Tab-separated table of C-alpha atoms and ligand atoms in Angstrom:
chain	number	residue	atom	x	y	z
X	1	MET	CA	-46.213	-46.281	-1.388
X	2	HIS	CA	-44.941	-45.039	-4.738
X	3	ALA	CA	-45.880	-47.434	-7.517
X	4	THR	CA	-43.365	-47.845	-10.312
X	5	ILE	CA	-43.029	-49.909	-13.462
X	6	GLN	CA	-39.816	-50.641	-15.337
X	7	LYS	CA	-39.179	-48.884	-18.619
X	8	PRO	CA	-38.643	-51.177	-21.620
X	9	VAL	CA	-35.042	-52.406	-21.705
X	10	GLU	CA	-34.639	-51.007	-25.256
X	11	GLU	CA	-35.413	-47.519	-23.962
X	12	ILE	CA	-32.908	-47.933	-21.129
X	13	LEU	CA	-30.233	-49.193	-23.557
X	14	GLY	CA	-30.604	-45.965	-25.518
X	15	TYR	CA	-29.370	-43.965	-22.501
X	16	PHE	CA	-25.817	-45.266	-22.444
X	17	LYS	CA	-22.859	-43.921	-24.390
X	18	PRO	CA	-20.357	-46.479	-25.732
X	19	GLY	CA	-18.084	-47.672	-22.941
X	20	GLU	CA	-20.150	-46.028	-20.170
X	21	ARG	CA	-19.664	-47.826	-16.851
X	22	VAL	CA	-22.980	-48.204	-15.121
X	23	PHE	CA	-23.868	-49.034	-11.507
X	24	ILE	CA	-27.476	-50.151	-10.918
X	25	VAL	CA	-29.427	-49.235	-7.766
X	26	GLY	CA	-32.769	-50.710	-6.660
X	27	CYS	CA	-35.035	-50.034	-3.673
X	28	ASP	CA	-36.036	-52.597	-1.067
X	29	ASN	CA	-39.312	-50.921	-0.170
X	30	CYS	CA	-41.821	-49.756	-2.795
X	31	ALA	CA	-39.936	-50.793	-5.927
X	32	ALA	CA	-39.416	-54.244	-4.392
X	33	LYS	CA	-43.193	-54.553	-3.812
X	34	CYS	CA	-43.832	-53.459	-7.405
X	35	HIS	CA	-41.273	-55.975	-8.722
X	36	SER	CA	-39.597	-53.107	-10.511
X	37	GLY	CA	-36.435	-52.702	-8.421
X	38	GLY	CA	-36.166	-55.277	-5.631
X	39	ILE	CA	-33.158	-57.579	-5.297
X	40	PRO	CA	-34.279	-60.111	-7.977
X	41	GLU	CA	-35.216	-57.433	-10.528
X	42	THR	CA	-32.043	-55.413	-9.980
X	43	GLU	CA	-29.842	-58.483	-10.374
X	44	GLU	CA	-31.851	-59.486	-13.433
X	45	MET	CA	-31.463	-56.025	-14.985
X	46	ALA	CA	-27.692	-56.220	-14.468
X	47	GLY	CA	-27.671	-59.494	-16.410
X	48	ARG	CA	-29.969	-58.227	-19.158
X	49	LEU	CA	-27.853	-55.139	-19.745
X	50	LYS	CA	-24.571	-57.091	-19.615
X	51	SER	CA	-25.885	-59.547	-22.181
X	52	ARG	CA	-26.627	-56.560	-24.426
X	53	GLY	CA	-23.075	-55.262	-24.110
X	54	VAL	CA	-23.461	-52.668	-21.354
X	55	ASP	CA	-20.509	-52.338	-18.962
X	56	VAL	CA	-22.338	-52.950	-15.692
X	57	ILE	CA	-19.737	-52.576	-12.961
X	58	GLY	CA	-22.027	-53.519	-10.084
X	59	TRP	CA	-25.459	-53.301	-8.546
X	60	CYS	CA	-27.046	-53.056	-5.133
X	61	VAL	CA	-30.354	-52.701	-3.331
X	62	PRO	CA	-29.491	-50.735	-0.180
X	63	GLN	CA	-30.226	-52.625	3.043
X	64	PRO	CA	-31.354	-53.106	5.875
X	65	LYS	CA	-34.278	-55.121	4.640
X	66	GLY	CA	-37.296	-53.116	3.587
X	67	VAL	CA	-35.568	-49.731	3.797
X	68	SER	CA	-36.575	-47.046	1.318
X	69	LEU	CA	-34.049	-45.841	-1.223
X	70	CYS	CA	-35.359	-42.307	-0.651
X	71	LYS	CA	-33.784	-42.237	2.845
X	72	LEU	CA	-30.757	-40.214	1.837
X	73	ALA	CA	-28.477	-40.920	4.818
X	74	ASN	CA	-28.785	-44.681	4.393
X	75	THR	CA	-28.451	-44.621	0.611
X	76	ALA	CA	-25.398	-42.349	0.811
X	77	ARG	CA	-23.758	-44.640	3.371
X	78	VAL	CA	-24.390	-47.769	1.313
X	79	LEU	CA	-23.312	-46.297	-2.017
X	80	GLN	CA	-20.251	-44.455	-0.685
X	81	GLU	CA	-19.027	-46.913	1.919
X	82	GLU	CA	-20.303	-50.435	1.284
X	83	TYR	CA	-20.095	-50.126	-2.494
X	84	GLY	CA	-17.572	-47.279	-2.583
X	85	LYS	CA	-15.111	-49.202	-4.756
X	86	GLU	CA	-17.601	-49.890	-7.565
X	87	THR	CA	-19.491	-46.606	-7.358
X	88	GLY	CA	-16.181	-44.720	-7.451
X	89	GLN	CA	-15.522	-46.186	-10.905
X	90	ALA	CA	-19.024	-45.646	-12.236
X	91	ASP	CA	-19.665	-43.116	-14.980
X	92	SER	CA	-23.363	-43.246	-14.224
X	93	PHE	CA	-26.127	-44.878	-12.183
X	94	LEU	CA	-29.306	-46.568	-13.313
X	95	VAL	CA	-32.050	-46.354	-10.707
X	96	LEU	CA	-34.828	-48.929	-10.493
X	97	ALA	CA	-37.107	-47.009	-8.137
X	98	CYS	CA	-39.453	-44.042	-8.063
X	99	GLY	CA	-38.552	-40.465	-8.914
X	100	GLN	CA	-37.824	-39.675	-5.264
X	101	GLY	CA	-35.420	-42.603	-4.969
X	102	PHE	CA	-33.910	-41.531	-8.260
X	103	HIS	CA	-33.129	-38.074	-6.930
X	104	THR	CA	-31.850	-39.557	-3.679
X	105	VAL	CA	-29.191	-41.377	-5.711
X	106	MET	CA	-28.195	-38.081	-7.329
X	107	ASP	CA	-27.803	-36.569	-3.864
X	108	ALA	CA	-26.031	-39.640	-2.485
X	109	THR	CA	-23.430	-39.663	-5.247
X	110	GLY	CA	-22.478	-36.007	-5.317
X	111	GLY	CA	-24.573	-35.148	-8.330
X	112	SER	CA	-23.507	-38.016	-10.580
X	113	MET	CA	-25.220	-38.786	-13.878
X	114	VAL	CA	-28.285	-40.875	-13.034
X	115	HIS	CA	-30.609	-42.662	-15.500
X	116	PRO	CA	-34.252	-43.500	-14.728
X	117	GLY	CA	-35.014	-47.195	-15.127
X	118	CYS	CA	-38.657	-46.891	-14.114
X	119	ASP	CA	-41.716	-44.776	-14.681
X	120	THR	CA	-43.247	-43.570	-11.416
X	121	ILE	CA	-46.958	-44.096	-11.901
X	122	PHE	CA	-48.894	-43.314	-8.712
X	123	GLY	CA	-49.034	-43.416	-4.928
X	124	GLY	CA	-51.111	-46.383	-3.856
X	125	GLU	CA	-52.339	-48.886	-1.295
X	126	THR	CA	-50.628	-52.280	-1.336
X	127	VAL	CA	-53.882	-54.207	-1.289
X	128	SER	CA	-52.096	-57.548	-1.628
X	129	ASP	CA	-48.784	-58.953	-2.871
X	130	THR	CA	-50.212	-58.842	-6.378
X	131	PHE	CA	-52.345	-55.700	-6.429
X	132	ILE	CA	-51.616	-52.050	-5.768
X	133	THR	CA	-54.165	-49.351	-6.448
X	134	GLU	CA	-54.575	-45.623	-6.082
X	135	TYR	CA	-56.867	-44.002	-3.502
X	136	CYS	CA	-55.091	-40.673	-2.977
X	137	SER	CA	-53.792	-38.040	-5.385
X	138	LEU	CA	-51.587	-36.204	-2.848
X	139	CYS	CA	-53.548	-32.970	-3.453
X	140	GLY	CA	-52.590	-31.358	-0.147
X	141	GLU	CA	-56.151	-30.770	1.080
X	142	CYS	CA	-57.920	-33.929	2.263
X	143	ILE	CA	-61.719	-33.928	1.906
X	144	VAL	CA	-62.596	-37.576	2.520
X	145	GLU	CA	-64.272	-36.764	5.847
X	146	TYR	CA	-67.243	-35.629	3.757
X	147	THR	CA	-67.209	-38.338	1.120
X	148	GLY	CA	-67.389	-41.493	3.184
X	149	GLY	CA	-63.614	-41.883	3.151
X	150	LEU	CA	-63.446	-42.265	-0.619
X	151	CYS	CA	-61.602	-39.546	-2.491
X	152	PRO	CA	-63.490	-38.127	-5.490
X	153	VAL	CA	-60.370	-36.328	-6.700
X	154	THR	CA	-58.848	-39.762	-7.235
X	155	LEU	CA	-61.800	-42.095	-7.830
X	156	CYS	CA	-63.843	-39.851	-10.142
X	157	ALA	CA	-62.315	-39.501	-13.607
X	158	LYS	CA	-63.189	-35.800	-13.582
X	159	SER	CA	-62.311	-35.187	-9.907
X	160	LEU	CA	-65.786	-33.726	-9.371
X	161	LEU	CA	-66.458	-32.490	-5.843
X	162	ASN	CA	-70.226	-31.959	-5.795
X	163	GLY	CA	-71.590	-35.268	-7.001
X	164	PRO	CA	-71.731	-37.416	-10.118
X	165	CYS	CA	-71.843	-36.283	-13.721
X	166	GLY	CA	-74.502	-37.854	-15.906
X	167	GLY	CA	-72.044	-40.260	-17.489
X	168	ALA	CA	-72.240	-43.365	-15.303
X	169	LYS	CA	-73.899	-46.444	-16.799
X	170	ASP	CA	-74.676	-49.501	-14.681
X	171	GLY	CA	-72.444	-48.043	-11.968
X	172	LYS	CA	-69.473	-47.784	-14.300
X	173	CYS	CA	-67.661	-44.589	-15.292
X	174	GLU	CA	-68.102	-43.064	-18.729
X	175	VAL	CA	-64.374	-43.308	-19.395
X	176	ASP	CA	-64.152	-47.074	-18.978
X	177	LYS	CA	-66.882	-49.714	-18.730
X	178	THR	CA	-64.728	-51.801	-16.370
X	179	ARG	CA	-64.137	-49.003	-13.890
X	180	ASP	CA	-66.522	-48.161	-11.056
X	181	CYS	CA	-67.995	-44.672	-11.030
X	182	GLY	CA	-66.292	-43.041	-8.044
X	183	TRP	CA	-69.416	-41.109	-7.123
X	184	GLN	CA	-71.519	-44.254	-7.199
X	185	LEU	CA	-69.077	-45.761	-4.668
X	186	ILE	CA	-69.244	-42.618	-2.525
X	187	TYR	CA	-73.050	-42.578	-2.673
X	188	GLU	CA	-73.337	-46.228	-1.657
X	189	ARG	CA	-70.819	-45.867	1.141
X	190	LEU	CA	-72.447	-42.729	2.576
X	191	LYS	CA	-75.800	-44.495	2.403
X	192	ALA	CA	-74.399	-47.528	4.234
X	193	LEU	CA	-72.873	-45.233	6.864
X	194	GLY	CA	-76.185	-43.359	7.264
X	195	ARG	CA	-74.475	-40.123	6.256
X	196	LEU	CA	-76.144	-39.352	2.956
X	197	GLU	CA	-76.763	-35.777	4.095
X	198	GLU	CA	-73.059	-35.114	3.396
X	199	LEU	CA	-73.896	-35.194	-0.313
X	200	SER	CA	-76.170	-32.177	-0.027
X	201	ALA	CA	-73.536	-29.779	1.259
X	202	TYR	CA	-71.900	-27.525	-1.323
X	203	LYS	CA	-68.164	-28.192	-1.703
X	204	GLU	CA	-65.953	-25.232	-2.546
X	205	PRO	CA	-63.476	-25.502	-5.427
X	206	LYS	CA	-60.127	-26.915	-4.417
X	207	ASN	CA	-57.187	-24.729	-3.531
X	208	TYR	CA	-54.815	-25.868	-6.247
X	209	SER	CA	-51.993	-23.777	-4.850
X	210	ARG	CA	-51.634	-26.483	-2.181
X	211	TRP	CA	-51.060	-28.902	-5.052
X	212	SER	CA	-48.305	-26.760	-6.533
X	213	ARG	CA	-44.958	-28.435	-7.019
X	214	PRO	CA	-42.345	-28.816	-5.642
X	215	ARG	CA	-43.669	-28.835	-2.080
X	216	SER	CA	-41.689	-29.464	1.089
X	217	LEU	CA	-42.102	-30.441	4.693
X	218	THR	CA	-39.687	-29.220	7.364
X	219	ILE	CA	-39.650	-31.057	10.674
X	220	GLY	CA	-38.765	-28.807	13.597
X	221	GLU	CA	-38.873	-28.993	17.414
X	222	GLY	CA	-42.482	-29.937	18.189
X	223	GLU	CA	-43.761	-28.537	14.925
X	224	VAL	CA	-43.733	-29.220	11.223
X	225	THR	CA	-44.016	-26.783	8.325
X	226	PHE	CA	-45.580	-27.505	4.960
X	227	LYS	CA	-44.534	-25.198	2.169
X	228	SER	CA	-46.339	-24.764	-1.129
X	229	LEU	CA	-47.506	-21.881	-3.291
X	230	SER	CA	-50.337	-21.464	-0.773
X	231	GLY	CA	-47.684	-20.323	1.686
X	232	GLU	CA	-46.092	-21.807	4.769
X	233	HIS	CA	-48.351	-23.812	6.999
X	234	THR	CA	-46.996	-24.777	10.438
X	235	VAL	CA	-48.644	-27.273	12.745
X	236	ALA	CA	-47.601	-28.026	16.323
X	237	SER	CA	-47.479	-31.681	17.288
X	238	HIS	CA	-48.910	-31.020	20.812
X	239	ASP	CA	-51.060	-28.456	22.657
L	1	MET	CA	-86.815	-23.552	-38.410
L	2	GLU	CA	-87.668	-19.920	-37.849
L	3	GLY	CA	-91.007	-19.534	-36.196
L	4	TYR	CA	-90.774	-23.068	-34.848
L	5	VAL	CA	-88.097	-22.956	-32.153
L	6	THR	CA	-87.589	-20.424	-29.360
L	7	ALA	CA	-83.876	-20.964	-28.876
L	8	VAL	CA	-81.014	-23.046	-30.217
L	9	ASN	CA	-78.546	-24.956	-28.074
L	10	VAL	CA	-74.902	-24.455	-29.024
L	11	THR	CA	-72.770	-27.328	-27.764
L	12	ASP	CA	-69.284	-26.851	-26.350
L	13	LEU	CA	-66.959	-29.337	-28.075
L	14	GLN	CA	-69.593	-32.001	-27.643
L	15	SER	CA	-68.257	-35.521	-27.042
L	16	ALA	CA	-64.844	-33.891	-26.501
L	17	VAL	CA	-64.298	-33.555	-30.244
L	18	MET	CA	-62.364	-30.433	-31.357
L	19	ARG	CA	-64.357	-27.956	-33.425
L	20	VAL	CA	-65.361	-24.281	-33.479
L	21	GLY	CA	-66.275	-22.962	-30.040
L	22	SER	CA	-69.757	-22.400	-28.681
L	23	LEU	CA	-69.100	-18.729	-27.894
L	24	ALA	CA	-68.395	-17.786	-31.530
L	25	VAL	CA	-71.385	-19.756	-32.791
L	26	SER	CA	-73.673	-18.228	-30.157
L	27	ALA	CA	-72.526	-14.732	-31.160
L	28	ARG	CA	-73.178	-15.519	-34.838
L	29	LEU	CA	-76.675	-16.780	-34.038
L	30	LEU	CA	-77.431	-13.554	-32.181
L	31	GLU	CA	-76.368	-11.577	-35.263
L	32	ARG	CA	-79.049	-13.445	-37.174
L	33	GLY	CA	-81.655	-12.801	-34.529
L	34	ILE	CA	-81.658	-16.377	-33.221
L	35	GLU	CA	-81.582	-16.863	-29.454
L	36	PRO	CA	-78.747	-19.176	-28.401
L	37	VAL	CA	-78.370	-21.355	-25.326
L	38	PHE	CA	-74.605	-21.037	-24.844
L	39	GLN	CA	-73.242	-24.289	-23.433
L	40	ILE	CA	-70.061	-24.006	-21.389
L	41	SER	CA	-68.270	-27.043	-20.022
L	42	CYS	CA	-65.752	-27.484	-17.222
L	43	ARG	CA	-63.552	-29.829	-19.239
L	44	ASP	CA	-61.250	-27.427	-21.064
L	45	ARG	CA	-60.861	-24.272	-18.989
L	46	ASN	CA	-59.777	-23.331	-15.506
L	47	ARG	CA	-61.707	-20.861	-13.340
L	48	LEU	CA	-59.955	-17.839	-14.870
L	49	ALA	CA	-60.892	-18.810	-18.422
L	50	LEU	CA	-64.435	-19.895	-17.509
L	51	GLN	CA	-65.260	-16.581	-15.839
L	52	SER	CA	-63.574	-14.630	-18.621
L	53	ASP	CA	-65.464	-16.525	-21.346
L	54	LEU	CA	-68.708	-15.882	-19.492
L	55	LEU	CA	-67.976	-12.145	-19.486
L	56	SER	CA	-67.002	-12.365	-23.168
L	57	ALA	CA	-70.306	-14.095	-23.884
L	58	TRP	CA	-72.150	-11.304	-22.126
L	59	ALA	CA	-70.193	-8.753	-24.178
L	60	PHE	CA	-71.602	-10.453	-27.295
L	61	GLY	CA	-75.124	-10.325	-25.910
L	62	VAL	CA	-75.468	-13.953	-24.838
L	63	GLU	CA	-77.996	-14.382	-22.032
L	64	ASN	CA	-78.797	-18.078	-21.732
L	65	VAL	CA	-75.947	-20.168	-20.343
L	66	LEU	CA	-76.010	-23.905	-19.794
L	67	CYS	CA	-73.296	-24.944	-17.337
L	68	ILE	CA	-72.188	-28.534	-17.842
L	69	THR	CA	-69.417	-30.856	-16.671
L	70	GLY	CA	-68.445	-31.984	-20.181
L	71	ASP	CA	-67.577	-35.398	-21.574
L	72	HIS	CA	-64.139	-36.664	-20.588
L	73	PRO	CA	-61.363	-36.120	-23.189
L	74	VAL	CA	-60.788	-39.866	-23.600
L	75	LEU	CA	-64.263	-40.104	-25.188
L	76	GLY	CA	-63.265	-37.656	-27.914
L	77	ASP	CA	-60.610	-37.227	-30.573
L	78	HIS	CA	-57.792	-35.760	-28.442
L	79	THR	CA	-57.546	-38.610	-25.965
L	80	GLU	CA	-54.178	-37.498	-24.567
L	81	ALA	CA	-55.444	-34.022	-23.612
L	82	LYS	CA	-55.205	-32.868	-20.004
L	83	PRO	CA	-58.709	-32.869	-18.493
L	84	VAL	CA	-59.143	-29.591	-16.604
L	85	TYR	CA	-62.269	-29.764	-14.391
L	86	ASP	CA	-60.825	-27.012	-12.162
L	87	LEU	CA	-64.463	-26.328	-11.269
L	88	ASP	CA	-67.357	-28.778	-11.398
L	89	SER	CA	-70.754	-27.806	-12.818
L	90	VAL	CA	-72.138	-26.712	-9.435
L	91	GLN	CA	-69.119	-24.519	-8.750
L	92	LEU	CA	-69.329	-23.078	-12.276
L	93	LEU	CA	-72.983	-22.172	-11.730
L	94	LYS	CA	-72.056	-20.492	-8.491
L	95	ALA	CA	-69.252	-18.549	-10.196
L	96	ALA	CA	-71.630	-17.433	-12.971
L	97	ASP	CA	-74.217	-16.448	-10.369
L	98	MET	CA	-71.558	-14.388	-8.546
L	99	LEU	CA	-70.806	-12.601	-11.841
L	100	ASN	CA	-74.516	-11.825	-12.067
L	101	GLN	CA	-74.181	-10.246	-8.638
L	102	GLY	CA	-71.256	-8.126	-9.772
L	103	LYS	CA	-68.415	-10.111	-8.255
L	104	ASP	CA	-65.872	-12.624	-9.502
L	105	MET	CA	-64.948	-15.788	-7.607
L	106	THR	CA	-62.381	-13.972	-5.505
L	107	GLY	CA	-64.941	-11.366	-4.450
L	108	HIS	CA	-63.508	-8.592	-6.621
L	109	SER	CA	-66.178	-6.231	-7.905
L	110	LEU	CA	-66.891	-6.004	-11.618
L	111	GLU	CA	-67.318	-2.631	-13.307
L	112	SER	CA	-70.664	-3.809	-14.614
L	113	SER	CA	-72.393	-7.100	-14.141
L	114	PRO	CA	-74.033	-9.515	-16.562
L	115	ASP	CA	-77.532	-10.840	-16.109
L	116	PHE	CA	-77.324	-14.419	-17.307
L	117	PHE	CA	-80.222	-16.831	-17.307
L	118	LEU	CA	-78.392	-19.850	-15.918
L	119	GLY	CA	-79.241	-23.426	-16.699
L	120	ALA	CA	-77.934	-26.860	-15.858
L	121	VAL	CA	-78.510	-30.465	-16.833
L	122	VAL	CA	-79.977	-33.477	-15.089
L	123	THR	CA	-80.311	-37.129	-16.107
L	124	PRO	CA	-83.836	-38.273	-15.122
L	125	SER	CA	-83.264	-41.936	-15.955
L	126	ALA	CA	-79.969	-42.294	-14.092
L	127	ASP	CA	-79.862	-45.359	-11.899
L	128	PRO	CA	-79.756	-44.607	-8.998
L	129	VAL	CA	-81.490	-41.273	-9.552
L	130	GLU	CA	-81.112	-40.017	-5.970
L	131	PRO	CA	-77.563	-38.583	-6.402
L	132	GLN	CA	-78.799	-36.779	-9.537
L	133	ILE	CA	-81.662	-35.236	-7.592
L	134	ILE	CA	-79.382	-34.204	-4.717
L	135	LYS	CA	-77.027	-32.586	-7.211
L	136	MET	CA	-79.948	-30.927	-8.993
L	137	LYS	CA	-80.928	-29.260	-5.733
L	138	LYS	CA	-77.343	-28.065	-5.266
L	139	LYS	CA	-77.396	-26.632	-8.777
L	140	ILE	CA	-80.570	-24.710	-7.984
L	141	ASN	CA	-79.009	-23.336	-4.802
L	142	ALA	CA	-75.957	-22.357	-6.855
L	143	GLY	CA	-78.057	-20.362	-9.314
L	144	ALA	CA	-79.570	-22.690	-11.913
L	145	ALA	CA	-82.922	-21.282	-13.057
L	146	PHE	CA	-83.744	-23.908	-15.685
L	147	PHE	CA	-82.787	-27.486	-16.498
L	148	GLN	CA	-82.304	-29.475	-19.660
L	149	THR	CA	-82.418	-33.251	-19.499
L	150	GLN	CA	-80.724	-36.171	-21.160
L	151	ALA	CA	-82.906	-37.700	-23.899
L	152	VAL	CA	-86.248	-38.983	-22.622
L	153	TYR	CA	-88.049	-41.950	-24.275
L	154	GLU	CA	-90.118	-43.325	-21.403
L	155	PRO	CA	-92.959	-40.927	-20.540
L	156	ASP	CA	-93.995	-42.926	-17.419
L	157	LYS	CA	-90.546	-42.829	-15.888
L	158	PHE	CA	-90.175	-39.186	-16.798
L	159	GLU	CA	-93.452	-38.410	-15.078
L	160	GLN	CA	-92.218	-40.190	-11.937
L	161	PHE	CA	-89.039	-38.138	-12.023
L	162	MET	CA	-90.938	-34.896	-12.455
L	163	ASN	CA	-93.128	-35.805	-9.498
L	164	LYS	CA	-90.035	-36.332	-7.348
L	165	ILE	CA	-88.693	-32.875	-8.140
L	166	GLN	CA	-92.036	-31.072	-8.074
L	167	SER	CA	-91.108	-29.110	-4.958
L	168	PHE	CA	-88.007	-27.680	-6.695
L	169	ASN	CA	-90.308	-25.470	-8.745
L	170	VAL	CA	-87.870	-25.039	-11.572
L	171	PRO	CA	-88.607	-25.209	-15.316
L	172	VAL	CA	-87.411	-28.396	-16.979
L	173	ILE	CA	-86.802	-28.695	-20.718
L	174	ALA	CA	-86.965	-32.361	-21.661
L	175	GLY	CA	-84.457	-33.599	-24.218
L	176	ILE	CA	-85.196	-35.894	-27.117
L	177	VAL	CA	-82.704	-37.223	-29.662
L	178	LEU	CA	-84.169	-38.194	-33.049
L	179	LEU	CA	-83.992	-41.951	-33.436
L	180	LYS	CA	-82.815	-42.603	-36.971
L	181	SER	CA	-82.780	-46.394	-36.869
L	182	ALA	CA	-83.149	-49.408	-34.612
L	183	ALA	CA	-79.368	-49.832	-34.696
L	184	MET	CA	-78.861	-46.302	-33.420
L	185	ALA	CA	-81.363	-46.870	-30.608
L	186	ARG	CA	-79.592	-50.069	-29.589
L	187	PHE	CA	-76.229	-48.347	-29.743
L	188	MET	CA	-77.432	-45.562	-27.465
L	189	ASN	CA	-78.939	-48.050	-25.039
L	190	SER	CA	-75.654	-49.828	-24.564
L	191	ASN	CA	-73.275	-46.856	-24.858
L	192	VAL	CA	-74.922	-43.635	-23.763
L	193	ALA	CA	-75.490	-43.081	-20.064
L	194	GLY	CA	-78.986	-42.220	-18.934
L	195	ILE	CA	-80.638	-43.209	-22.223
L	196	ASN	CA	-83.095	-46.034	-22.401
L	197	VAL	CA	-85.066	-46.525	-25.600
L	198	PRO	CA	-87.857	-49.040	-24.883
L	199	GLN	CA	-87.967	-52.277	-26.848
L	200	THR	CA	-91.352	-51.374	-28.367
L	201	ILE	CA	-89.870	-48.303	-30.066
L	202	ILE	CA	-86.868	-50.280	-31.321
L	203	GLN	CA	-89.278	-52.808	-32.826
L	204	GLU	CA	-91.313	-50.064	-34.477
L	205	LEU	CA	-88.159	-48.738	-36.117
L	206	GLU	CA	-87.129	-52.221	-37.139
L	207	GLU	CA	-90.398	-52.900	-38.894
L	208	THR	CA	-90.176	-49.676	-40.893
L	209	SER	CA	-88.829	-49.764	-44.441
L	210	LYS	CA	-85.899	-47.531	-45.237
L	211	GLU	CA	-88.015	-45.145	-47.330
L	212	ASP	CA	-90.477	-44.626	-44.477
L	213	ARG	CA	-87.813	-44.118	-41.829
L	214	ARG	CA	-87.830	-40.345	-41.649
L	215	HIS	CA	-91.577	-40.396	-41.510
L	216	LYS	CA	-91.432	-42.903	-38.649
L	217	THR	CA	-88.838	-40.840	-36.781
L	218	VAL	CA	-91.144	-37.827	-36.940
L	219	GLU	CA	-94.086	-39.905	-35.748
L	220	ILE	CA	-92.247	-41.453	-32.781
L	221	THR	CA	-90.658	-38.182	-31.694
L	222	ALA	CA	-93.928	-36.247	-31.937
L	223	ARG	CA	-95.725	-38.962	-29.983
L	224	ILE	CA	-93.193	-38.918	-27.129
L	225	ILE	CA	-93.333	-35.129	-27.043
L	226	ARG	CA	-97.137	-35.194	-26.825
L	227	ASP	CA	-96.883	-37.705	-23.960
L	228	ILE	CA	-94.311	-35.785	-21.906
L	229	LYS	CA	-95.542	-32.292	-22.696
L	230	PRO	CA	-97.923	-32.119	-19.724
L	231	PHE	CA	-95.093	-32.726	-17.221
L	232	CYS	CA	-92.410	-30.301	-18.436
L	233	GLN	CA	-91.964	-26.709	-19.460
L	234	GLY	CA	-90.176	-27.144	-22.765
L	235	ILE	CA	-88.712	-29.582	-25.255
L	236	HIS	CA	-85.138	-29.699	-26.498
L	237	ILE	CA	-85.004	-31.508	-29.830
L	238	MET	CA	-81.594	-32.901	-30.788
L	239	PRO	CA	-81.931	-33.689	-34.511
L	240	LEU	CA	-78.318	-34.838	-35.141
L	241	GLY	CA	-78.340	-33.603	-38.725
L	242	TRP	CA	-81.991	-34.314	-39.556
L	243	ASN	CA	-82.783	-30.640	-38.908
L	244	GLU	CA	-85.337	-30.414	-41.728
L	245	LEU	CA	-87.655	-32.748	-39.784
L	246	VAL	CA	-87.966	-30.411	-36.816
L	247	PRO	CA	-90.855	-28.220	-38.118
L	248	GLU	CA	-92.920	-31.304	-38.941
L	249	ILE	CA	-92.235	-32.820	-35.525
L	250	ILE	CA	-93.289	-29.611	-33.830
L	251	GLU	CA	-96.494	-29.496	-35.856
L	252	GLN	CA	-97.349	-33.126	-35.213
L	253	ALA	CA	-96.610	-32.707	-31.511
L	254	CYS	CA	-98.944	-29.697	-31.475
L	255	LEU	CA	-96.254	-27.532	-29.871
L	256	ASN	CA	-96.913	-24.455	-31.983
V	301	SF4	S1	-69.102	-41.417	-14.395
V	301	SF4	FE1	-68.719	-41.195	-12.206
V	301	SF4	S2	-66.469	-41.443	-11.946
V	301	SF4	FE2	-66.878	-41.151	-14.134
V	301	SF4	S3	-66.579	-38.957	-14.415
V	301	SF4	FE3	-68.792	-39.238	-14.038
V	301	SF4	S4	-69.041	-39.016	-11.815
V	301	SF4	FE4	-66.846	-39.245	-12.208
């Protein structure tokens, strides 16, 4: 999931020109889980902006329940058909969702002016209703097979691939005494799994061209193609 | 200090604080006939810049290179800087070793090759120490021909560590930071990774009057050096400004 957090309302207020008619859009998947753009937060934002003099002409969180705002076909249908009357009068949209959902609203409204209501902060695991944390950096080249399933690119503050720096103290990382040293976690997990020998193997530097942006994925007949600066990489979904 | 030390370590934006670079200082030392240990960290440069700076160092006549990870930017004075770490210290050693063999990381041949004496660091009192030892072995395989350690204050523990890595057969230069006061020792114990100043030393410093402090620092440092000397191949004194004490320490430690 894409974790997001709302921008301060003062910052959002600064976006609008006098008299601008604004339609607010939330997301019922990730942003709802982050309490940054679910139904209650989107309705609340409409009220907060209205009470500060913004001309909010409507709001919605595209349904069906739990659907992602970044599904363009659904978002376009909801904004153009279900809410066509309001969105037709809108000068701009405020999106309470991640950067992908944000762009989806641009696409779904024919390139309208769209304002970001959230900062997109990371991709994470929804550990519980109240805690989301990051285990993957979306680098394009997964190496966790060799690190006990724990990603050093994400869990080590320096993204070291060949083992710990000398900075850990009492199992905590040098950057923050409250944060576990990622390599300490990897070491303990490999030890528990009886796979400590993985630590001895030299790991090549990462191919950062697979982490180039923007990247894309094209889904074809029985095959998918990943495109990045490392080139096009096609994988068949069956033998 | 001439006549007392063999080489001088030149740190690379130590503690992630911006200052003049280690390459320029190393080159200046060479001009004065002083042998530098050029430290190069992975924090601020990608693989292009690291390899290029290594070749630049060679062009200036630098031979000793210490390849280190580098403290994270948030520990320094430019906390919002982008941490690079394109390579880690093992990969940097391997890249430098490839340069020694006349090739860059992509396999392209160099017109002429350097002949660096490559070093790396290890933290003997890390807890657990096993990952440090595994990484040390990787560093040796990648090309490290000598090691420098984090500051050592416990000769017994250091001896145990040296026994564990005996089979590596690689020279180890033990580090020692001058302890200026009991407060500094306590600060390092709670804030600096891999440093453990024993209570007995802290007490010794505490019981010393301010006037006698420098004298005490020399005495403690020389004593530790005498104790660890039999287990290692060199000593790296980090005086943190009290440079004038170094000759006396070396004399008292019978290193000359
Ligand atoms: S202390 Fe651990 S997590 Fe932090 S930078 Fe060093 S190896 Fe990485």
